[in-house]
Each structure stands twice: as structure tokens, then as C-alpha cells.
mmCIF file of C-alpha atoms in Angstrom:
data_model
loop_
_atom_site.group_PDB
_atom_site.id
_atom_site.type_symbol
_atom_site.label_atom_id
_atom_site.label_comp_id
_atom_site.label_asym_id
_atom_site.label_seq_id
_atom_site.Cartn_x
_atom_site.Cartn_y
_atom_site.Cartn_z
ATOM 1 C CA UNK A 234 25.348 50.971 -127.032
ATOM 2 C CA UNK A 235 26.602 50.692 -130.615
ATOM 3 C CA UNK A 236 24.736 52.563 -133.346
ATOM 4 C CA UNK A 237 24.883 51.118 -136.825
ATOM 5 C CA UNK A 238 26.689 54.184 -138.164
ATOM 6 C CA UNK A 239 29.831 55.141 -140.033
ATOM 7 C CA UNK A 240 31.760 58.383 -140.101
ATOM 8 C CA UNK A 241 31.682 60.573 -143.190
ATOM 9 C CA UNK A 242 35.219 59.452 -144.044
ATOM 10 C CA UNK A 243 33.992 55.859 -144.321
ATOM 11 C CA UNK A 244 30.996 56.520 -146.535
ATOM 12 C CA UNK A 245 32.295 54.841 -149.687
ATOM 13 C CA UNK A 246 29.903 51.955 -150.307
ATOM 14 C CA UNK A 247 27.471 53.148 -147.649
ATOM 15 C CA UNK A 248 24.139 54.560 -148.727
ATOM 16 C CA UNK A 249 22.359 55.531 -145.533
ATOM 17 C CA UNK A 250 22.816 55.190 -141.807
ATOM 18 C CA UNK A 251 23.100 51.457 -141.213
ATOM 19 C CA UNK A 252 22.488 50.694 -144.895
ATOM 20 C CA UNK A 253 25.095 49.056 -147.115
ATOM 21 C CA UNK A 254 25.166 48.816 -150.895
ATOM 22 C CA UNK A 255 24.265 45.128 -150.678
ATOM 23 C CA UNK A 256 21.239 45.899 -148.525
ATOM 24 C CA UNK A 257 20.101 48.642 -150.881
ATOM 25 C CA UNK A 258 20.044 46.326 -153.874
ATOM 26 C CA UNK A 259 19.157 43.020 -152.263
ATOM 27 C CA UNK A 260 17.182 43.069 -149.021
ATOM 28 C CA UNK A 261 15.413 45.309 -146.589
ATOM 29 C CA UNK A 262 17.510 47.325 -144.172
ATOM 30 C CA UNK A 263 17.563 46.776 -140.425
ATOM 31 C CA UNK A 264 15.560 50.000 -139.995
ATOM 32 C CA UNK A 265 12.892 48.840 -142.466
ATOM 33 C CA UNK A 266 12.447 45.484 -140.772
ATOM 34 C CA UNK A 267 12.416 47.039 -137.308
ATOM 35 C CA UNK A 268 9.796 49.608 -138.302
ATOM 36 C CA UNK A 269 7.573 46.950 -139.879
ATOM 37 C CA UNK A 270 7.568 45.174 -136.519
ATOM 38 C CA UNK A 271 6.035 48.190 -134.756
ATOM 39 C CA UNK A 272 2.326 48.762 -134.280
ATOM 40 C CA UNK A 273 0.016 51.160 -132.444
ATOM 41 C CA UNK A 274 0.784 49.346 -129.162
ATOM 42 C CA UNK A 275 4.569 49.681 -129.416
ATOM 43 C CA UNK A 276 5.974 51.213 -126.241
ATOM 44 C CA UNK A 277 8.197 54.139 -127.200
ATOM 45 C CA UNK A 278 10.109 56.025 -124.520
ATOM 46 C CA UNK A 279 11.670 59.478 -124.693
ATOM 47 C CA UNK A 280 15.265 58.424 -124.109
ATOM 48 C CA UNK A 281 17.175 61.679 -124.740
ATOM 49 C CA UNK A 282 16.556 65.418 -124.964
ATOM 50 C CA UNK A 283 19.438 67.353 -126.504
ATOM 51 C CA UNK A 284 19.072 71.167 -126.668
ATOM 52 C CA UNK A 285 20.325 72.526 -129.998
ATOM 53 C CA UNK A 286 22.744 75.280 -129.080
ATOM 54 C CA UNK A 287 21.834 77.688 -131.873
ATOM 55 C CA UNK A 288 18.689 79.271 -133.338
ATOM 56 C CA UNK A 289 16.968 76.673 -135.538
ATOM 57 C CA UNK A 290 13.976 78.786 -136.698
ATOM 58 C CA UNK A 291 11.453 76.341 -138.270
ATOM 59 C CA UNK A 292 13.080 72.886 -138.727
ATOM 60 C CA UNK A 293 12.033 70.793 -141.712
ATOM 61 C CA UNK A 294 14.137 67.696 -142.407
ATOM 62 C CA UNK A 295 16.865 65.425 -141.024
ATOM 63 C CA UNK A 296 19.614 63.365 -142.615
ATOM 64 C CA UNK A 297 21.868 61.263 -140.394
ATOM 65 C CA UNK A 298 25.354 61.044 -141.912
ATOM 66 C CA UNK A 299 27.810 59.252 -139.692
ATOM 67 C CA UNK A 300 28.230 61.219 -136.481
ATOM 68 C CA UNK A 301 26.703 64.340 -138.029
ATOM 69 C CA UNK A 302 23.113 65.461 -138.424
ATOM 70 C CA UNK A 303 22.039 67.669 -141.332
ATOM 71 C CA UNK A 304 18.981 69.745 -140.469
ATOM 72 C CA UNK A 305 17.097 71.850 -143.013
ATOM 73 C CA UNK A 306 15.202 74.878 -141.738
ATOM 74 C CA UNK A 307 13.445 78.032 -142.874
ATOM 75 C CA UNK A 308 14.031 81.401 -141.242
ATOM 76 C CA UNK A 309 10.961 83.516 -141.991
ATOM 77 C CA UNK A 310 11.709 87.239 -142.191
ATOM 78 C CA UNK A 311 8.300 88.229 -143.546
ATOM 79 C CA UNK A 312 5.476 85.715 -143.309
ATOM 80 C CA UNK A 313 3.329 85.076 -146.404
ATOM 81 C CA UNK A 314 -0.102 86.722 -146.206
ATOM 82 C CA UNK A 315 -3.270 85.234 -147.695
ATOM 83 C CA UNK A 316 -4.860 87.188 -150.550
ATOM 84 C CA UNK A 317 -8.614 87.956 -150.364
ATOM 85 C CA UNK A 318 -8.819 86.305 -153.795
ATOM 86 C CA UNK A 319 -6.077 84.423 -155.700
ATOM 87 C CA UNK A 320 -3.541 86.542 -157.581
ATOM 88 C CA UNK A 321 -1.840 85.031 -160.650
ATOM 89 C CA UNK A 322 -2.753 81.581 -159.392
ATOM 90 C CA UNK A 323 -1.325 82.096 -155.896
ATOM 91 C CA UNK A 324 -3.372 82.153 -152.690
ATOM 92 C CA UNK A 325 -0.825 84.201 -150.712
ATOM 93 C CA UNK A 326 2.167 86.515 -150.978
ATOM 94 C CA UNK A 327 5.623 84.891 -151.243
ATOM 95 C CA UNK A 328 6.957 86.421 -148.050
ATOM 96 C CA UNK A 329 10.679 86.690 -147.364
ATOM 97 C CA UNK A 330 13.136 84.398 -145.668
ATOM 98 C CA UNK A 331 16.423 82.533 -145.551
ATOM 99 C CA UNK A 332 16.928 78.830 -146.215
ATOM 100 C CA UNK A 333 19.359 77.011 -143.910
ATOM 101 C CA UNK A 334 21.011 73.618 -143.945
ATOM 102 C CA UNK A 335 22.562 73.238 -140.503
ATOM 103 C CA UNK A 336 25.349 70.749 -139.829
ATOM 104 C CA UNK A 337 25.468 69.675 -136.192
ATOM 105 C CA UNK A 338 26.963 66.979 -134.050
ATOM 106 C CA UNK A 339 24.911 64.675 -131.870
ATOM 107 C CA UNK A 340 25.571 66.845 -128.826
ATOM 108 C CA UNK A 341 23.644 69.720 -130.451
ATOM 109 C CA UNK A 342 26.635 71.854 -131.464
ATOM 110 C CA UNK A 343 26.469 73.758 -134.745
ATOM 111 C CA UNK A 344 29.324 72.961 -137.146
ATOM 112 C CA UNK A 345 28.203 74.779 -140.287
ATOM 113 C CA UNK A 346 25.316 76.910 -141.580
ATOM 114 C CA UNK A 347 24.859 76.384 -145.330
ATOM 115 C CA UNK A 348 22.560 78.906 -147.002
ATOM 116 C CA UNK A 349 20.231 77.587 -149.693
ATOM 117 C CA UNK A 350 17.665 79.132 -152.015
ATOM 118 C CA UNK A 351 17.149 82.022 -154.375
ATOM 119 C CA UNK A 352 14.860 85.047 -154.160
ATOM 120 C CA UNK A 353 11.365 83.985 -153.089
ATOM 121 C CA UNK A 354 12.435 80.321 -153.007
ATOM 122 C CA UNK A 355 13.735 80.203 -149.428
ATOM 123 C CA UNK A 356 11.882 77.261 -147.830
ATOM 124 C CA UNK A 357 14.003 74.063 -147.573
ATOM 125 C CA UNK A 358 12.071 70.841 -147.136
ATOM 126 C CA UNK A 359 12.646 67.239 -146.165
ATOM 127 C CA UNK A 360 16.041 65.964 -147.312
ATOM 128 C CA UNK A 361 17.738 62.656 -148.067
ATOM 129 C CA UNK A 362 21.301 61.313 -148.215
ATOM 130 C CA UNK A 363 22.116 58.931 -151.077
ATOM 131 C CA UNK A 364 25.540 57.827 -149.841
ATOM 132 C CA UNK A 365 27.363 60.520 -151.793
ATOM 133 C CA UNK A 366 25.249 63.675 -151.666
ATOM 134 C CA UNK A 367 22.419 65.233 -149.716
ATOM 135 C CA UNK A 368 19.342 66.042 -151.817
ATOM 136 C CA UNK A 369 17.470 69.131 -150.605
ATOM 137 C CA UNK A 370 14.500 70.963 -152.185
ATOM 138 C CA UNK A 371 14.038 74.692 -151.585
ATOM 139 C CA UNK A 372 10.621 76.079 -152.520
ATOM 140 C CA UNK A 373 8.504 79.170 -152.253
ATOM 141 C CA UNK A 374 6.533 79.217 -149.008
ATOM 142 C CA UNK A 375 3.173 78.776 -150.741
ATOM 143 C CA UNK A 376 1.416 75.985 -152.644
ATOM 144 C CA UNK A 377 1.455 75.611 -156.446
ATOM 145 C CA UNK A 378 4.627 77.672 -156.725
ATOM 146 C CA UNK A 379 8.164 76.586 -157.643
ATOM 147 C CA UNK A 380 11.165 74.811 -156.190
ATOM 148 C CA UNK A 381 14.877 74.240 -156.762
ATOM 149 C CA UNK A 382 16.376 70.825 -155.989
ATOM 150 C CA UNK A 383 19.987 70.950 -154.804
ATOM 151 C CA UNK A 384 22.626 68.440 -153.835
ATOM 152 C CA UNK A 385 25.130 69.211 -151.091
ATOM 153 C CA UNK A 386 28.423 67.390 -150.594
ATOM 154 C CA UNK A 387 28.501 66.376 -146.888
ATOM 155 C CA UNK A 388 32.295 66.665 -146.732
ATOM 156 C CA UNK A 389 33.028 69.867 -148.687
ATOM 157 C CA UNK A 390 29.555 71.466 -148.261
ATOM 158 C CA UNK A 391 29.583 72.336 -151.950
ATOM 159 C CA UNK A 392 26.068 73.183 -153.186
ATOM 160 C CA UNK A 393 24.977 72.161 -156.712
ATOM 161 C CA UNK A 394 21.675 72.989 -158.378
ATOM 162 C CA UNK A 395 20.230 69.833 -159.961
ATOM 163 C CA UNK A 396 16.874 70.909 -161.417
ATOM 164 C CA UNK A 397 13.815 73.121 -161.020
ATOM 165 C CA UNK A 398 10.166 72.206 -160.578
ATOM 166 C CA UNK A 399 7.043 74.249 -161.266
ATOM 167 C CA UNK A 400 5.438 73.362 -157.944
ATOM 168 C CA UNK A 401 6.155 73.583 -154.236
ATOM 169 C CA UNK A 402 8.304 70.543 -153.392
ATOM 170 C CA UNK A 403 8.245 69.831 -149.672
ATOM 171 C CA UNK A 404 10.623 66.876 -149.576
ATOM 172 C CA UNK A 405 12.713 64.569 -151.756
ATOM 173 C CA UNK A 406 14.140 61.044 -151.535
ATOM 174 C CA UNK A 407 16.522 59.320 -153.939
ATOM 175 C CA UNK A 408 15.835 55.661 -154.739
ATOM 176 C CA UNK A 409 19.129 53.748 -154.533
ATOM 177 C CA UNK A 410 17.813 50.920 -156.735
ATOM 178 C CA UNK A 411 16.802 53.132 -159.692
ATOM 179 C CA UNK A 412 18.632 56.420 -159.091
ATOM 180 C CA UNK A 413 15.357 58.281 -159.491
ATOM 181 C CA UNK A 414 14.367 61.203 -157.267
ATOM 182 C CA UNK A 415 10.944 61.163 -155.621
ATOM 183 C CA UNK A 416 9.236 64.193 -154.134
ATOM 184 C CA UNK A 417 6.094 65.430 -152.437
ATOM 185 C CA UNK A 418 4.175 68.643 -153.011
ATOM 186 C CA UNK A 419 2.635 71.054 -150.500
ATOM 187 C CA UNK A 420 0.938 68.861 -147.899
ATOM 188 C CA UNK A 421 2.215 65.809 -149.837
ATOM 189 C CA UNK A 422 -0.984 65.820 -151.867
ATOM 190 C CA UNK A 423 0.956 65.115 -155.084
ATOM 191 C CA UNK A 424 3.740 62.548 -155.452
ATOM 192 C CA UNK A 425 6.462 63.173 -158.064
ATOM 193 C CA UNK A 426 9.162 61.079 -159.709
ATOM 194 C CA UNK A 427 12.111 62.581 -161.651
ATOM 195 C CA UNK A 428 15.413 61.557 -163.148
ATOM 196 C CA UNK A 429 18.452 63.027 -161.322
ATOM 197 C CA UNK A 430 18.541 65.693 -164.052
ATOM 198 C CA UNK A 431 14.923 66.682 -163.416
ATOM 199 C CA UNK A 432 12.993 64.989 -166.225
ATOM 200 C CA UNK A 433 9.550 64.287 -164.805
ATOM 201 C CA UNK A 434 8.708 60.587 -164.940
ATOM 202 C CA UNK A 435 5.574 60.540 -162.839
ATOM 203 C CA UNK A 436 3.004 62.761 -161.134
ATOM 204 C CA UNK A 437 0.144 61.171 -159.194
ATOM 205 C CA UNK A 438 -2.278 62.168 -156.484
ATOM 206 C CA UNK A 439 -1.474 60.846 -153.030
ATOM 207 C CA UNK A 440 -4.173 58.278 -152.320
ATOM 208 C CA UNK A 441 -3.544 58.503 -148.573
ATOM 209 C CA UNK A 442 -5.216 61.358 -146.725
ATOM 210 C CA UNK A 443 -4.186 60.401 -143.205
ATOM 211 C CA UNK A 444 -0.862 62.280 -142.959
ATOM 212 C CA UNK A 445 0.817 65.223 -144.630
ATOM 213 C CA UNK A 446 4.372 63.934 -144.973
ATOM 214 C CA UNK A 447 6.903 66.376 -143.586
ATOM 215 C CA UNK A 448 10.173 64.470 -143.960
ATOM 216 C CA UNK A 449 11.084 61.199 -145.683
ATOM 217 C CA UNK A 450 14.253 59.103 -145.875
ATOM 218 C CA UNK A 451 15.209 56.236 -148.131
ATOM 219 C CA UNK A 452 14.771 52.776 -146.610
ATOM 220 C CA UNK A 453 16.002 49.785 -148.590
ATOM 221 C CA UNK A 454 14.848 48.147 -150.735
ATOM 222 C CA UNK A 455 13.042 50.705 -152.948
ATOM 223 C CA UNK A 456 11.091 52.205 -150.044
ATOM 224 C CA UNK A 457 10.860 55.444 -148.087
ATOM 225 C CA UNK A 458 10.054 56.115 -144.438
ATOM 226 C CA UNK A 459 8.022 59.261 -143.848
ATOM 227 C CA UNK A 460 6.841 61.171 -140.824
ATOM 228 C CA UNK A 461 4.226 63.870 -140.615
ATOM 229 C CA UNK A 462 1.076 65.251 -139.041
ATOM 230 C CA UNK A 463 -2.461 66.181 -139.956
ATOM 231 C CA UNK A 464 -4.190 68.989 -138.085
ATOM 232 C CA UNK A 465 -7.745 67.953 -137.222
ATOM 233 C CA UNK A 466 -10.618 69.770 -135.519
ATOM 234 C CA UNK A 467 -11.255 69.027 -131.870
ATOM 235 C CA UNK A 468 -14.151 69.864 -129.559
ATOM 236 C CA UNK A 469 -15.016 73.444 -128.599
ATOM 237 C CA UNK A 470 -13.194 75.055 -131.549
ATOM 238 C CA UNK A 471 -9.887 73.397 -130.730
ATOM 239 C CA UNK A 472 -7.489 71.542 -133.006
ATOM 240 C CA UNK A 473 -4.942 68.813 -132.517
ATOM 241 C CA UNK A 474 -2.177 67.224 -134.573
ATOM 242 C CA UNK A 475 -2.433 63.552 -135.447
ATOM 243 C CA UNK A 476 1.138 62.351 -135.906
ATOM 244 C CA UNK A 477 2.439 59.205 -137.509
ATOM 245 C CA UNK A 478 5.043 57.316 -139.506
ATOM 246 C CA UNK A 479 4.607 55.465 -142.787
ATOM 247 C CA UNK A 480 6.642 53.128 -144.988
ATOM 248 C CA UNK A 481 5.918 53.505 -148.709
ATOM 249 C CA UNK A 482 6.921 51.559 -151.811
ATOM 250 C CA UNK A 483 8.625 54.056 -154.132
ATOM 251 C CA UNK A 484 7.545 52.191 -157.278
ATOM 252 C CA UNK A 485 3.841 52.015 -156.506
ATOM 253 C CA UNK A 486 3.460 54.668 -153.755
ATOM 254 C CA UNK A 487 1.568 52.020 -151.795
ATOM 255 C CA UNK A 488 1.711 52.234 -148.006
ATOM 256 C CA UNK A 489 3.377 49.075 -146.712
ATOM 257 C CA UNK A 490 3.170 49.848 -142.995
ATOM 258 C CA UNK A 491 1.804 52.781 -141.009
ATOM 259 C CA UNK A 492 1.462 53.637 -137.334
ATOM 260 C CA UNK A 493 0.164 56.594 -135.344
ATOM 261 C CA UNK A 494 2.692 58.286 -133.074
ATOM 262 C CA UNK A 495 0.796 59.657 -130.055
ATOM 263 C CA UNK A 496 3.742 61.361 -128.381
ATOM 264 C CA UNK A 497 4.184 65.084 -127.874
ATOM 265 C CA UNK A 498 6.987 67.497 -127.094
ATOM 266 C CA UNK A 499 7.182 68.015 -123.309
ATOM 267 C CA UNK A 500 7.917 71.711 -123.851
ATOM 268 C CA UNK A 501 5.273 72.796 -126.388
ATOM 269 C CA UNK A 502 2.833 69.876 -126.778
ATOM 270 C CA UNK A 503 3.568 69.696 -130.501
ATOM 271 C CA UNK A 504 3.298 66.188 -131.877
ATOM 272 C CA UNK A 505 6.742 64.618 -132.091
ATOM 273 C CA UNK A 506 6.494 63.970 -135.857
ATOM 274 C CA UNK A 507 5.477 67.562 -136.661
ATOM 275 C CA UNK A 508 8.862 68.555 -138.101
ATOM 276 C CA UNK A 509 11.896 66.427 -139.081
ATOM 277 C CA UNK A 510 12.192 62.717 -138.355
ATOM 278 C CA UNK A 511 14.890 60.092 -138.869
ATOM 279 C CA UNK A 512 15.168 56.460 -137.805
ATOM 280 C CA UNK A 513 18.144 54.265 -136.994
ATOM 281 C CA UNK A 514 18.778 51.009 -135.142
ATOM 282 C CA UNK A 515 21.171 50.068 -132.363
ATOM 283 C CA UNK A 516 21.918 46.523 -131.218
ATOM 284 C CA UNK A 517 18.599 46.301 -129.398
ATOM 285 C CA UNK A 518 16.591 49.468 -130.088
ATOM 286 C CA UNK A 519 14.800 51.306 -132.878
ATOM 287 C CA UNK A 520 15.552 55.014 -132.432
ATOM 288 C CA UNK A 521 13.444 57.887 -133.752
ATOM 289 C CA UNK A 522 15.036 61.344 -133.959
ATOM 290 C CA UNK A 523 12.590 64.264 -133.836
ATOM 291 C CA UNK A 524 12.739 68.051 -133.452
ATOM 292 C CA UNK A 525 9.113 69.140 -133.148
ATOM 293 C CA UNK A 526 9.667 72.657 -131.803
ATOM 294 C CA UNK A 527 10.741 75.837 -133.546
ATOM 295 C CA UNK A 528 13.594 77.830 -132.045
ATOM 296 C CA UNK A 529 14.322 81.517 -132.526
ATOM 297 C CA UNK A 530 16.873 81.375 -129.698
ATOM 298 C CA UNK A 531 19.634 78.899 -128.791
ATOM 299 C CA UNK A 532 18.140 75.928 -126.978
ATOM 300 C CA UNK A 533 14.623 76.668 -128.230
ATOM 301 C CA UNK A 534 14.632 73.438 -130.226
ATOM 302 C CA UNK A 535 15.481 70.085 -128.696
ATOM 303 C CA UNK A 536 16.610 66.937 -130.403
ATOM 304 C CA UNK A 537 14.093 64.538 -128.845
ATOM 305 C CA UNK A 538 15.020 60.881 -129.311
ATOM 306 C CA UNK A 539 12.499 58.091 -128.779
ATOM 307 C CA UNK A 540 13.383 54.421 -128.461
ATOM 308 C CA UNK A 541 11.447 51.184 -128.872
ATOM 309 C CA UNK A 542 12.821 47.689 -128.188
ATOM 310 C CA UNK A 543 13.601 45.521 -131.208
ATOM 311 C CA UNK A 544 11.348 42.488 -131.399
#
């Protein structure tokens, strides 16, 4: 089975897994078209379960770069604690932690652990690969706080600070058609738009209340694919996570296509789209990469890969 992938050494002119420069500026990608053909009746199957052979802590975002997977994660050393009343505009303490960007192969082996963040900004979010660099936000682990947006070279692992934001930024995507950087706040309730140097171009409320986007990736042309969950109350004082995937227009923030994803981790019952997600196509399948479970020990997190037939 051939994946539409290239190695890192062949990334010149390639903007995302399976996405060429021509596709980015002219037509929708194979992944975009395949996702738009899905609906709530699409039959997904759990095709692979790959244990990650290192502690992953609390995974956040994926970027597929050739044969490598970049996984952002937060290691919480001291959890934030809610204040009885807000203090200086914050509803909780900052806590303490370490921000990780793990580089792994598709067999679950760790190749590199890149540390990201500064002081109380230790929470990496959803990340994106623009064909040259990975874009990764690292924020304080509390809403209405602050964040640093970095780029990371996927070949040298060099980390560069790009800009800072006076809010919690939970994920970023770079639009290949405009060069602009788009981001989401805590719970994706606010949608941002910046230049690559950090000049704010837009800030609007998210009109969708169905999902809190956890991780988004660019999907040509001028779109992003996002996964996430919303925790809802169930009967008898229970809760459950509604999971789903959405395709958004980066210019208008309008949802172009959206589906629920009613599949759960076989080990913890977490919804599959709870943490990072990434999509790619093969010759005859749409593949969804997920890692819904946290992992304090090696093997605690699995790479769980779902497949749906291409229509």
C-alpha cells in the first residue's frame, strides 16, 4: 500500500503530506476531497495500533513529515489549581511543566525530544508543517494567558521564536496561499489570524459551538482540517466526549464539512479525536492518525490509525 508521502530530504516543493505546491495554489488536495466525501455513515475501521515506545505525557498535536511524525506534548509537573476567585485576571495558578516536541518514526520509536517553552509557558498545542518549518505554539496552561509561537526546522531541529500572543493559543496553522498564520484560543472559542511576524490581522469569535478544536492541519486550498471533542453531560451525573472532524475555510472561518467521529480508544474509552489528529490518503484509503491516550510510561500511548475506503 503506497502512502502519498515524501521523505524529509525530498521536501523542496512539497507543502504537506500528499500536497504539492501546485495543489496548494490551484486545487483541493486529495485529503480534502476524500474528507468531503465522508459522512456520519462512513465505515471507519481501526486498522493499526502502534505502541509509542517512550513516555508521551499528554499529547497535543501531530504533523506528518515524510516518514516521520512530530508529536507535541505537555509534561505536567505541577497541575494548575483553580482560584476561589480570579487573581489578576486568571482563574487558576500557572502550574509547572515541560513542553515537548517528539520526533518519532511510524513504528513508534523516539528519534528526538525537542524541548519548547519558557517559564510558565510550557504547554505546546496543535502544530502544522508548511513545507519548510513546523509551526508550534507553546502557552500557559490556563485561559486568557499568553503564548509563544515557534518554528522548528524538521531536518536540523533548530527552534526559532516567531512571535508572542497575549492569549492562550492552543493550535496554529499556516495558510500556504497567503502565508498567514491562523490560531485558536483556549477551547477554540476565539479564532486568530496573524502575519508570520505576529502582526494581528483578525480576531473573531468561533461561531461553531459543537467542537473544541484540539489539533488542525492545513488542507489545500486555503482550508484547515481540525479534530476535537466537546465534553457533554450524560445521565446520572456522567459525562461523555463527543468527537468529530471539521474542514474550515481559513478566509471566512466557515465550516465546509463536518462529521462526528463515534470511535473510542480500546484501552481507555477516550474518544479517538480527543488529542492529536492527522489525515492522509493512500491509493484506496483515507487514513486518520490519532493518539487519544496519555502516557506516563513507555507504551502508555498508542498510535491508533483508522481507515475508510475512498469513494
